[in-house]
mmCIF file of C-alpha atoms and ligand atoms in Angstrom:
data_model
loop_
_atom_site.group_PDB
_atom_site.id
_atom_site.type_symbol
_atom_site.label_atom_id
_atom_site.label_comp_id
_atom_site.label_asym_id
_atom_site.label_seq_id
_atom_site.Cartn_x
_atom_site.Cartn_y
_atom_site.Cartn_z
ATOM 1 C CA MET A 1 0.001 0.013 0.005
ATOM 2 C CA LEU A 2 1.187 3.494 -0.881
ATOM 3 C CA ILE A 3 0.126 6.562 1.094
ATOM 4 C CA VAL A 4 0.512 9.822 -0.905
ATOM 5 C CA MET A 5 0.812 12.996 1.190
ATOM 6 C CA LYS A 6 -0.647 16.356 0.172
ATOM 7 C CA MET A 7 1.759 18.909 -1.366
ATOM 8 C CA ASP A 8 1.543 21.073 1.743
ATOM 9 C CA ALA A 9 1.803 18.211 4.256
ATOM 10 C CA THR A 10 4.073 19.181 7.143
ATOM 11 C CA PRO A 11 6.926 17.005 8.446
ATOM 12 C CA PRO A 12 4.933 16.292 11.683
ATOM 13 C CA GLN A 13 2.032 15.067 9.567
ATOM 14 C CA VAL A 14 4.379 12.726 7.684
ATOM 15 C CA GLU A 15 5.777 11.615 11.076
ATOM 16 C CA ARG A 16 2.280 10.854 12.352
ATOM 17 C CA VAL A 17 1.521 8.657 9.309
ATOM 18 C CA VAL A 18 4.857 6.838 9.826
ATOM 19 C CA SER A 19 4.162 6.238 13.511
ATOM 20 C CA THR A 20 0.590 5.062 12.788
ATOM 21 C CA ILE A 21 2.023 2.503 10.340
ATOM 22 C CA GLU A 22 4.636 1.334 12.856
ATOM 23 C CA GLU A 23 2.088 1.083 15.657
ATOM 24 C CA ARG A 24 0.370 -1.574 13.565
ATOM 25 C CA GLY A 25 3.561 -3.607 13.423
ATOM 26 C CA LEU A 26 4.238 -2.633 9.807
ATOM 27 C CA LYS A 27 7.196 -0.972 8.179
ATOM 28 C CA ALA A 28 6.956 2.568 6.839
ATOM 29 C CA ASN A 29 9.110 3.477 3.843
ATOM 30 C CA PRO A 30 9.007 7.220 3.218
ATOM 31 C CA ILE A 31 9.742 8.212 -0.376
ATOM 32 C CA PRO A 32 10.429 11.999 -0.474
ATOM 33 C CA GLY A 33 9.604 13.500 -3.915
ATOM 34 C CA ALA A 34 10.193 16.924 -5.471
ATOM 35 C CA GLN A 35 6.565 17.946 -4.827
ATOM 36 C CA ARG A 36 5.212 15.596 -2.268
ATOM 37 C CA THR A 37 6.125 12.623 -0.057
ATOM 38 C CA ALA A 38 4.803 9.147 -0.489
ATOM 39 C CA ILE A 39 5.060 6.422 2.165
ATOM 40 C CA GLY A 40 5.162 2.748 1.133
ATOM 41 C CA ILE A 41 3.925 0.115 3.615
ATOM 42 C CA THR A 42 5.622 -3.261 3.743
ATOM 43 C CA GLY A 43 5.658 -6.180 6.127
ATOM 44 C CA ASN A 44 1.944 -6.897 5.962
ATOM 45 C CA LEU A 45 0.822 -10.502 5.640
ATOM 46 C CA GLY A 46 -2.775 -9.772 4.724
ATOM 47 C CA VAL A 47 -4.751 -6.779 3.510
ATOM 48 C CA VAL A 48 -4.176 -3.375 5.156
ATOM 49 C CA GLU A 49 -7.361 -1.311 5.582
ATOM 50 C CA PRO A 50 -6.962 2.029 3.704
ATOM 51 C CA ALA A 51 -9.439 3.566 6.212
ATOM 52 C CA HIS A 52 -6.744 3.488 8.954
ATOM 53 C CA PHE A 53 -4.782 6.128 7.041
ATOM 54 C CA GLU A 54 -7.173 7.982 4.815
ATOM 55 C CA SER A 55 -8.384 10.350 7.518
ATOM 56 C CA LEU A 56 -4.972 11.253 8.961
ATOM 57 C CA PRO A 57 -4.071 14.941 8.495
ATOM 58 C CA GLY A 58 -1.990 15.654 5.379
ATOM 59 C CA VAL A 59 -2.973 12.432 3.572
ATOM 60 C CA LEU A 60 -4.053 12.929 -0.080
ATOM 61 C CA GLU A 61 -4.802 9.338 -1.110
ATOM 62 C CA VAL A 62 -4.169 5.744 -0.188
ATOM 63 C CA ILE A 63 -3.395 3.455 -3.072
ATOM 64 C CA PRO A 64 -3.676 -0.324 -2.517
ATOM 65 C CA VAL A 65 -0.823 -2.106 -4.292
ATOM 66 C CA SER A 66 -1.408 -5.721 -3.490
ATOM 67 C CA HIS A 67 -4.782 -7.528 -4.021
ATOM 68 C CA PRO A 68 -7.201 -8.149 -1.194
ATOM 69 C CA TYR A 69 -7.575 -11.798 -2.268
ATOM 70 C CA LYS A 70 -4.898 -14.435 -2.074
ATOM 71 C CA LEU A 71 -5.969 -18.052 -2.577
ATOM 72 C CA VAL A 72 -7.941 -17.328 -5.774
ATOM 73 C CA SER A 73 -5.100 -15.366 -7.364
ATOM 74 C CA ARG A 74 -2.643 -16.435 -9.988
ATOM 75 C CA GLU A 75 0.141 -15.159 -7.735
ATOM 76 C CA PHE A 76 -0.786 -17.944 -5.289
ATOM 77 C CA GLN A 77 -1.448 -20.550 -7.970
ATOM 78 C CA PRO A 78 -0.210 -19.793 -11.508
ATOM 79 C CA ASP A 79 -1.713 -22.890 -13.157
ATOM 80 C CA LYS A 80 -5.448 -22.969 -13.940
ATOM 81 C CA THR A 81 -7.689 -24.925 -11.615
ATOM 82 C CA VAL A 82 -9.558 -27.722 -13.328
ATOM 83 C CA VAL A 83 -12.785 -28.534 -11.459
ATOM 84 C CA ASP A 84 -13.933 -32.139 -11.681
ATOM 85 C CA VAL A 85 -17.716 -32.558 -11.550
ATOM 86 C CA ALA A 86 -18.246 -36.297 -11.423
ATOM 87 C CA GLY A 87 -15.743 -36.755 -14.258
ATOM 88 C CA VAL A 88 -16.670 -33.633 -16.298
ATOM 89 C CA LYS A 89 -13.712 -31.267 -16.207
ATOM 90 C CA ILE A 90 -14.331 -27.507 -16.163
ATOM 91 C CA GLY A 91 -11.276 -25.319 -16.852
ATOM 92 C CA GLY A 92 -9.470 -27.806 -19.082
ATOM 93 C CA PRO A 93 -9.217 -27.788 -22.865
ATOM 94 C CA GLU A 94 -12.845 -28.803 -23.339
ATOM 95 C CA LEU A 95 -15.692 -26.230 -23.385
ATOM 96 C CA VAL A 96 -18.360 -27.412 -20.910
ATOM 97 C CA VAL A 97 -22.021 -26.867 -21.524
ATOM 98 C CA ILE A 98 -24.448 -26.962 -18.598
ATOM 99 C CA ALA A 99 -28.040 -27.069 -19.708
ATOM 100 C CA GLY A 100 -31.509 -27.776 -18.415
ATOM 101 C CA PRO A 101 -34.675 -26.170 -17.147
ATOM 102 C CA CYS A 102 -34.722 -23.191 -14.754
ATOM 103 C CA SER A 103 -36.787 -25.268 -12.258
ATOM 104 C CA VAL A 104 -37.393 -28.918 -11.753
ATOM 105 C CA GLU A 105 -41.165 -29.078 -12.297
ATOM 106 C CA SER A 106 -41.806 -32.801 -12.501
ATOM 107 C CA TYR A 107 -39.933 -36.043 -13.204
ATOM 108 C CA GLU A 108 -41.277 -36.241 -16.755
ATOM 109 C CA GLN A 109 -40.397 -32.629 -17.588
ATOM 110 C CA THR A 110 -36.884 -32.920 -16.204
ATOM 111 C CA LEU A 111 -36.210 -36.272 -17.875
ATOM 112 C CA ARG A 112 -37.474 -35.072 -21.320
ATOM 113 C CA ILE A 113 -35.344 -31.933 -21.207
ATOM 114 C CA ALA A 114 -32.326 -33.783 -19.826
ATOM 115 C CA LYS A 115 -32.542 -36.348 -22.623
ATOM 116 C CA SER A 116 -32.802 -33.699 -25.279
ATOM 117 C CA VAL A 117 -29.831 -31.633 -23.987
ATOM 118 C CA LYS A 118 -27.758 -34.748 -23.581
ATOM 119 C CA ALA A 119 -28.518 -35.851 -27.141
ATOM 120 C CA ALA A 120 -27.312 -32.447 -28.321
ATOM 121 C CA GLY A 121 -24.067 -32.758 -26.388
ATOM 122 C CA ALA A 122 -24.538 -31.074 -22.989
ATOM 123 C CA GLN A 123 -22.179 -32.509 -20.351
ATOM 124 C CA LEU A 124 -23.999 -31.367 -17.200
ATOM 125 C CA LEU A 125 -27.651 -30.984 -16.238
ATOM 126 C CA ARG A 126 -28.988 -27.905 -14.395
ATOM 127 C CA GLY A 127 -32.328 -27.477 -12.671
ATOM 128 C CA GLY A 128 -33.420 -25.727 -9.494
ATOM 129 C CA ALA A 129 -35.147 -27.604 -6.715
ATOM 130 C CA PHE A 130 -34.922 -24.632 -4.340
ATOM 131 C CA LYS A 131 -35.644 -21.423 -6.258
ATOM 132 C CA PRO A 132 -34.674 -17.911 -5.137
ATOM 133 C CA ARG A 133 -37.630 -15.924 -6.442
ATOM 134 C CA THR A 134 -38.041 -12.164 -6.464
ATOM 135 C CA SER A 135 -41.684 -12.527 -5.406
ATOM 136 C CA PRO A 136 -42.735 -14.651 -2.412
ATOM 137 C CA TYR A 137 -45.875 -15.618 -4.430
ATOM 138 C CA SER A 138 -43.843 -17.146 -7.299
ATOM 139 C CA PHE A 139 -43.112 -20.890 -7.598
ATOM 140 C CA GLN A 140 -40.459 -21.592 -4.943
ATOM 141 C CA GLY A 141 -39.313 -24.997 -6.311
ATOM 142 C CA LEU A 142 -40.181 -28.601 -5.356
ATOM 143 C CA GLY A 143 -37.560 -28.763 -2.638
ATOM 144 C CA LEU A 144 -36.516 -32.256 -1.575
ATOM 145 C CA GLU A 145 -38.833 -33.831 -4.168
ATOM 146 C CA GLY A 146 -36.951 -31.799 -6.821
ATOM 147 C CA LEU A 147 -33.577 -33.153 -5.566
ATOM 148 C CA GLU A 148 -34.958 -36.703 -5.736
ATOM 149 C CA ILE A 149 -36.112 -36.094 -9.323
ATOM 150 C CA LEU A 150 -32.672 -34.794 -10.266
ATOM 151 C CA ALA A 151 -31.030 -37.901 -8.764
ATOM 152 C CA LYS A 152 -33.392 -40.209 -10.732
ATOM 153 C CA VAL A 153 -32.776 -38.262 -13.974
ATOM 154 C CA ARG A 154 -29.047 -38.481 -13.411
ATOM 155 C CA GLU A 155 -29.454 -42.255 -13.038
ATOM 156 C CA GLU A 156 -31.446 -42.418 -16.306
ATOM 157 C CA THR A 157 -29.230 -40.099 -18.398
ATOM 158 C CA GLY A 158 -25.790 -40.282 -16.747
ATOM 159 C CA LEU A 159 -25.655 -36.458 -16.662
ATOM 160 C CA PRO A 160 -24.135 -35.051 -13.457
ATOM 161 C CA VAL A 161 -26.323 -32.462 -11.760
ATOM 162 C CA VAL A 162 -25.801 -28.806 -10.830
ATOM 163 C CA THR A 163 -28.436 -27.382 -8.473
ATOM 164 C CA GLU A 164 -28.748 -24.428 -6.143
ATOM 165 C CA ALA A 165 -28.611 -24.255 -2.370
ATOM 166 C CA THR A 166 -30.518 -21.134 -1.390
ATOM 167 C CA ASP A 167 -29.657 -21.139 2.326
ATOM 168 C CA ILE A 168 -27.740 -22.938 5.015
ATOM 169 C CA ASP A 169 -30.805 -24.956 6.107
ATOM 170 C CA VAL A 170 -30.831 -26.804 2.775
ATOM 171 C CA LEU A 171 -27.152 -26.830 1.932
ATOM 172 C CA ASP A 172 -26.330 -30.291 3.345
ATOM 173 C CA GLN A 173 -29.363 -31.790 1.636
ATOM 174 C CA VAL A 174 -28.412 -30.193 -1.677
ATOM 175 C CA ALA A 175 -24.803 -31.364 -1.333
ATOM 176 C CA GLU A 176 -26.007 -34.897 -0.709
ATOM 177 C CA TYR A 177 -27.811 -35.012 -4.050
ATOM 178 C CA ALA A 178 -25.903 -32.566 -6.289
ATOM 179 C CA ASP A 179 -22.644 -33.188 -8.140
ATOM 180 C CA MET A 180 -22.019 -29.415 -7.991
ATOM 181 C CA VAL A 181 -23.636 -27.011 -5.569
ATOM 182 C CA GLN A 182 -24.750 -23.676 -7.037
ATOM 183 C CA ILE A 183 -24.644 -20.490 -5.038
ATOM 184 C CA GLY A 184 -26.919 -18.023 -6.803
ATOM 185 C CA ALA A 185 -26.342 -14.421 -7.653
ATOM 186 C CA ARG A 186 -28.478 -13.183 -4.728
ATOM 187 C CA ASN A 187 -26.431 -15.178 -2.325
ATOM 188 C CA MET A 188 -22.994 -14.307 -3.599
ATOM 189 C CA GLN A 189 -22.265 -12.249 -0.517
ATOM 190 C CA ASN A 190 -24.068 -14.541 1.938
ATOM 191 C CA TYR A 191 -20.892 -15.218 3.858
ATOM 192 C CA THR A 192 -22.386 -17.791 6.239
ATOM 193 C CA LEU A 193 -23.646 -19.784 3.244
ATOM 194 C CA LEU A 194 -20.280 -19.420 1.457
ATOM 195 C CA ARG A 195 -18.384 -20.699 4.489
ATOM 196 C CA ARG A 196 -20.681 -23.726 4.734
ATOM 197 C CA ALA A 197 -20.385 -24.345 1.021
ATOM 198 C CA GLY A 198 -16.656 -24.178 1.407
ATOM 199 C CA ARG A 199 -16.925 -27.252 3.694
ATOM 200 C CA CYS A 200 -19.640 -29.137 1.822
ATOM 201 C CA GLY A 201 -17.344 -31.555 0.005
ATOM 202 C CA ARG A 202 -18.730 -30.791 -3.448
ATOM 203 C CA PRO A 203 -17.551 -28.459 -6.213
ATOM 204 C CA VAL A 204 -19.261 -25.109 -6.017
ATOM 205 C CA PHE A 205 -20.719 -23.043 -8.908
ATOM 206 C CA LEU A 206 -20.595 -19.454 -7.681
ATOM 207 C CA LYS A 207 -22.629 -16.919 -9.597
ATOM 208 C CA ARG A 208 -21.681 -13.268 -9.701
ATOM 209 C CA GLY A 209 -24.077 -11.010 -7.853
ATOM 210 C CA MET A 210 -25.904 -8.652 -10.175
ATOM 211 C CA HIS A 211 -24.356 -5.655 -8.337
ATOM 212 C CA ALA A 212 -20.960 -7.188 -7.615
ATOM 213 C CA THR A 213 -17.622 -6.070 -8.930
ATOM 214 C CA ILE A 214 -14.995 -8.548 -10.059
ATOM 215 C CA THR A 215 -13.116 -7.949 -6.793
ATOM 216 C CA GLU A 216 -16.228 -8.727 -4.762
ATOM 217 C CA LEU A 217 -16.816 -11.940 -6.805
ATOM 218 C CA LEU A 218 -13.213 -13.015 -6.211
ATOM 219 C CA LEU A 219 -13.506 -12.252 -2.487
ATOM 220 C CA ALA A 220 -16.656 -14.332 -2.288
ATOM 221 C CA ALA A 221 -14.748 -17.195 -3.950
ATOM 222 C CA GLU A 222 -11.935 -16.580 -1.452
ATOM 223 C CA TYR A 223 -14.331 -17.545 1.369
ATOM 224 C CA LEU A 224 -14.854 -20.977 -0.296
ATOM 225 C CA LEU A 225 -11.155 -21.599 -0.824
ATOM 226 C CA ASP A 226 -10.367 -20.363 2.675
ATOM 227 C CA GLN A 227 -12.587 -23.166 4.002
ATOM 228 C CA GLY A 228 -10.607 -25.702 2.068
ATOM 229 C CA ASN A 229 -12.716 -26.021 -1.094
ATOM 230 C CA ARG A 230 -10.526 -25.475 -4.148
ATOM 231 C CA GLN A 231 -13.117 -26.838 -6.565
ATOM 232 C CA VAL A 232 -14.858 -23.614 -7.445
ATOM 233 C CA VAL A 233 -16.267 -22.424 -10.772
ATOM 234 C CA LEU A 234 -17.185 -18.728 -11.212
ATOM 235 C CA CYS A 235 -20.153 -17.665 -13.337
ATOM 236 C CA GLU A 236 -20.821 -14.364 -15.054
ATOM 237 C CA ARG A 237 -24.616 -14.111 -15.245
ATOM 238 C CA GLY A 238 -25.191 -10.485 -16.116
ATOM 239 C CA ILE A 239 -25.038 -7.379 -14.020
ATOM 240 C CA ARG A 240 -27.483 -4.461 -13.495
ATOM 241 C CA THR A 241 -26.769 -1.525 -15.751
ATOM 242 C CA PHE A 242 -28.811 1.405 -17.099
ATOM 243 C CA ALA A 243 -29.612 -0.724 -20.167
ATOM 244 C CA ASP A 244 -33.358 -1.340 -20.304
ATOM 245 C CA HIS A 245 -33.453 -3.500 -23.430
ATOM 246 C CA THR A 246 -32.220 -6.463 -21.438
ATOM 247 C CA ARG A 247 -32.866 -7.994 -18.002
ATOM 248 C CA ASN A 248 -29.194 -7.715 -17.093
ATOM 249 C CA THR A 249 -26.035 -6.935 -19.098
ATOM 250 C CA LEU A 250 -23.766 -9.884 -19.791
ATOM 251 C CA ASP A 251 -20.344 -8.568 -18.851
ATOM 252 C CA VAL A 252 -18.217 -10.583 -21.280
ATOM 253 C CA SER A 253 -15.254 -8.419 -20.327
ATOM 254 C CA ALA A 254 -15.372 -10.092 -16.910
ATOM 255 C CA VAL A 255 -14.052 -13.324 -18.512
ATOM 256 C CA PRO A 256 -10.621 -12.116 -19.601
ATOM 257 C CA ALA A 257 -10.458 -9.843 -16.512
ATOM 258 C CA VAL A 258 -10.985 -12.809 -14.136
ATOM 259 C CA GLN A 259 -8.729 -15.131 -16.141
ATOM 260 C CA ARG A 260 -5.869 -12.666 -15.863
ATOM 261 C CA ILE A 261 -6.199 -12.433 -12.056
ATOM 262 C CA SER A 262 -7.502 -15.823 -10.999
ATOM 263 C CA HIS A 263 -6.795 -19.478 -11.743
ATOM 264 C CA LEU A 264 -10.491 -20.407 -11.260
ATOM 265 C CA PRO A 265 -12.567 -21.375 -14.290
ATOM 266 C CA ILE A 266 -15.290 -18.925 -15.390
ATOM 267 C CA VAL A 267 -18.528 -19.850 -17.163
ATOM 268 C CA CYS A 268 -21.111 -17.495 -18.674
ATOM 269 C CA ASP A 269 -24.873 -17.722 -18.291
ATOM 270 C CA PRO A 270 -26.487 -15.876 -21.213
ATOM 271 C CA SER A 271 -30.015 -16.968 -20.092
ATOM 272 C CA HIS A 272 -30.220 -15.018 -16.787
ATOM 273 C CA ALA A 273 -28.123 -12.236 -18.355
ATOM 274 C CA SER A 274 -30.633 -11.556 -21.131
ATOM 275 C CA GLY A 275 -33.985 -12.719 -19.850
ATOM 276 C CA LYS A 276 -35.080 -13.142 -23.426
ATOM 277 C CA ARG A 277 -34.917 -16.188 -25.649
ATOM 278 C CA HIS A 278 -33.821 -14.383 -28.823
ATOM 279 C CA LYS A 279 -30.713 -13.032 -27.107
ATOM 280 C CA VAL A 280 -29.495 -16.322 -25.687
ATOM 281 C CA LEU A 281 -27.742 -17.790 -28.725
ATOM 282 C CA PRO A 282 -25.890 -14.536 -29.749
ATOM 283 C CA LEU A 283 -24.729 -14.030 -26.152
ATOM 284 C CA ALA A 284 -23.736 -17.653 -25.767
ATOM 285 C CA ARG A 285 -21.556 -17.307 -28.913
ATOM 286 C CA SER A 286 -19.954 -14.208 -27.531
ATOM 287 C CA ALA A 287 -19.185 -16.012 -24.319
ATOM 288 C CA ILE A 288 -17.447 -18.828 -26.182
ATOM 289 C CA ALA A 289 -15.563 -16.346 -28.338
ATOM 290 C CA VAL A 290 -14.324 -14.388 -25.359
ATOM 291 C CA GLY A 291 -12.792 -17.527 -23.888
ATOM 292 C CA ALA A 292 -15.239 -18.623 -21.212
ATOM 293 C CA ASP A 293 -14.595 -22.121 -19.818
ATOM 294 C CA GLY A 294 -18.192 -23.038 -20.428
ATOM 295 C CA ILE A 295 -21.768 -21.853 -20.704
ATOM 296 C CA MET A 296 -24.872 -22.411 -18.663
ATOM 297 C CA VAL A 297 -28.125 -22.277 -20.650
ATOM 298 C CA GLU A 298 -31.777 -22.732 -19.716
ATOM 299 C CA VAL A 299 -33.704 -25.054 -21.992
ATOM 300 C CA HIS A 300 -37.433 -25.932 -21.899
ATOM 301 C CA ASP A 301 -39.576 -27.882 -24.301
ATOM 302 C CA GLN A 302 -42.780 -26.107 -23.213
ATOM 303 C CA PRO A 303 -41.525 -22.626 -22.188
ATOM 304 C CA ASP A 304 -44.980 -21.156 -22.201
ATOM 305 C CA ARG A 305 -45.902 -23.516 -19.375
ATOM 306 C CA ALA A 306 -42.614 -23.191 -17.439
ATOM 307 C CA LEU A 307 -43.025 -22.406 -13.788
ATOM 308 C CA SER A 308 -40.081 -19.978 -13.866
ATOM 309 C CA ASP A 309 -38.016 -18.114 -16.495
ATOM 310 C CA GLY A 310 -40.058 -19.402 -19.504
ATOM 311 C CA PRO A 311 -39.357 -16.276 -21.600
ATOM 312 C CA GLN A 312 -35.652 -16.884 -21.516
ATOM 313 C CA ALA A 313 -35.662 -20.692 -22.014
ATOM 314 C CA ILE A 314 -34.554 -21.778 -25.469
ATOM 315 C CA LEU A 315 -36.260 -24.658 -27.181
ATOM 316 C CA PRO A 316 -34.488 -27.994 -27.669
ATOM 317 C CA HIS A 317 -34.008 -27.394 -31.370
ATOM 318 C CA GLU A 318 -32.438 -23.972 -30.627
ATOM 319 C CA PHE A 319 -30.121 -25.673 -28.151
ATOM 320 C CA GLU A 320 -29.060 -28.124 -30.930
ATOM 321 C CA THR A 321 -28.273 -25.151 -33.147
ATOM 322 C CA LEU A 322 -26.250 -23.605 -30.333
ATOM 323 C CA MET A 323 -24.230 -26.728 -29.890
ATOM 324 C CA ASP A 324 -23.556 -26.928 -33.626
ATOM 325 C CA GLN A 325 -22.307 -23.328 -33.474
ATOM 326 C CA ALA A 326 -20.244 -24.010 -30.380
ATOM 327 C CA ARG A 327 -18.517 -26.887 -32.147
ATOM 328 C CA VAL A 328 -17.434 -24.420 -34.880
ATOM 329 C CA LEU A 329 -16.469 -21.620 -32.482
ATOM 330 C CA ALA A 330 -14.637 -23.524 -29.806
ATOM 331 C CA PRO A 331 -11.582 -24.502 -31.907
ATOM 332 C CA MET A 332 -11.124 -20.804 -32.819
ATOM 333 C CA VAL A 333 -10.322 -20.147 -29.163
ATOM 334 C CA ASP A 334 -8.292 -23.319 -28.695
ATOM 335 C CA ARG A 335 -11.104 -25.276 -27.114
ATOM 336 C CA SER A 336 -12.774 -28.508 -28.058
ATOM 337 C CA LEU A 337 -16.289 -29.630 -27.606
ATOM 338 C CA GLY A 338 -16.894 -33.354 -27.476
ATOM 339 C CA ALA A 339 -18.273 -34.889 -30.676
ATOM 340 C CA LEU A 340 -21.697 -36.424 -30.447
ATOM 341 C CA VAL A 341 -21.755 -40.064 -29.613
HETATM 342 C C1 PEP B 401 -30.445 -19.963 -11.596
HETATM 343 O O1 PEP B 401 -29.416 -20.259 -12.228
HETATM 344 O O2 PEP B 401 -31.340 -20.753 -11.439
HETATM 345 C C2 PEP B 401 -30.576 -18.642 -11.024
HETATM 346 C C3 PEP B 401 -31.556 -18.322 -10.152
HETATM 347 O O3 PEP B 401 -29.681 -17.760 -11.396
HETATM 348 P P1 PEP B 401 -29.132 -16.371 -10.739
HETATM 349 O O4 PEP B 401 -28.736 -16.729 -9.353
HETATM 350 O O5 PEP B 401 -27.982 -16.060 -11.578
HETATM 351 O O6 PEP B 401 -30.211 -15.361 -10.850
HETATM 352 MN MN1 MN B 402 -33.761 -19.330 -14.103
#
């Protein structure tokens, strides 16, 4: 951290900053300049709070030099993490496609959709049993029954399952059934839930909060790694902007930004980002082109009857088209997508 003093800062003010740094067991390194003095801080093991120094007299600004996160950073681990979800590897050379309905509505519905996305080449099945809904009057998910349906459909199709844990009360139950536990956008900063998910023994799919910066997303992931869970996949699912033509704005720039700083894989979700079916394929293509490690897409064969997120669900034949396009695009960014068997 670097503390820059004002041009008219007096020597006693500089002294006071130096002694405040030293009182905290840190080393102050004054750097006198032609116009103003800067003071570098060294000797810190973790993050130093800028607020300790910002309000001292004579201080102009406090510039953080090192990152607030550690375990998720490439400085800590230069090689990319490959997350293994029941044999499906996210973060390796293969582009991973996670597809399925927004919500598990019935065994028949989940099985039909799972079979169709599998036939088109999806490697993982998504579907919510516990749904975080904006309105308390909306369908909240089938709960345990939904988890049991997912387990049966996995048995039928062989597709490993990604499903959300909405709170700590259901986390253990979700972890028992799921191959990867999803933490949704609304819960990205639910630190109690993150800590528990960090100890749940399953890979975690962590979605970026709609108001979260990249730093906040990485710090949320840091909670999981800090609890011993290194199997974490990040997900860019759109953020709130002033744009009113779309539900959220898919921040494709987050992909290279995260990949530069962190070794964790990052997947894009064009469905929740756009909220509209006609935008899903174009945004999914952009996610592949920008170098995402995978995509998560909502698919429904009767979207008009869907109990949640029908307007953004693509139809099975649209999903097939997307997979055909993904097979063409992936090699352009040095990725492969498994051939159909
Ligand atoms: C979901 O994937 O089912 C979901 C609710 O997404 P998000 O948390 O990104 O809104
Ligand atoms: Mn949804």
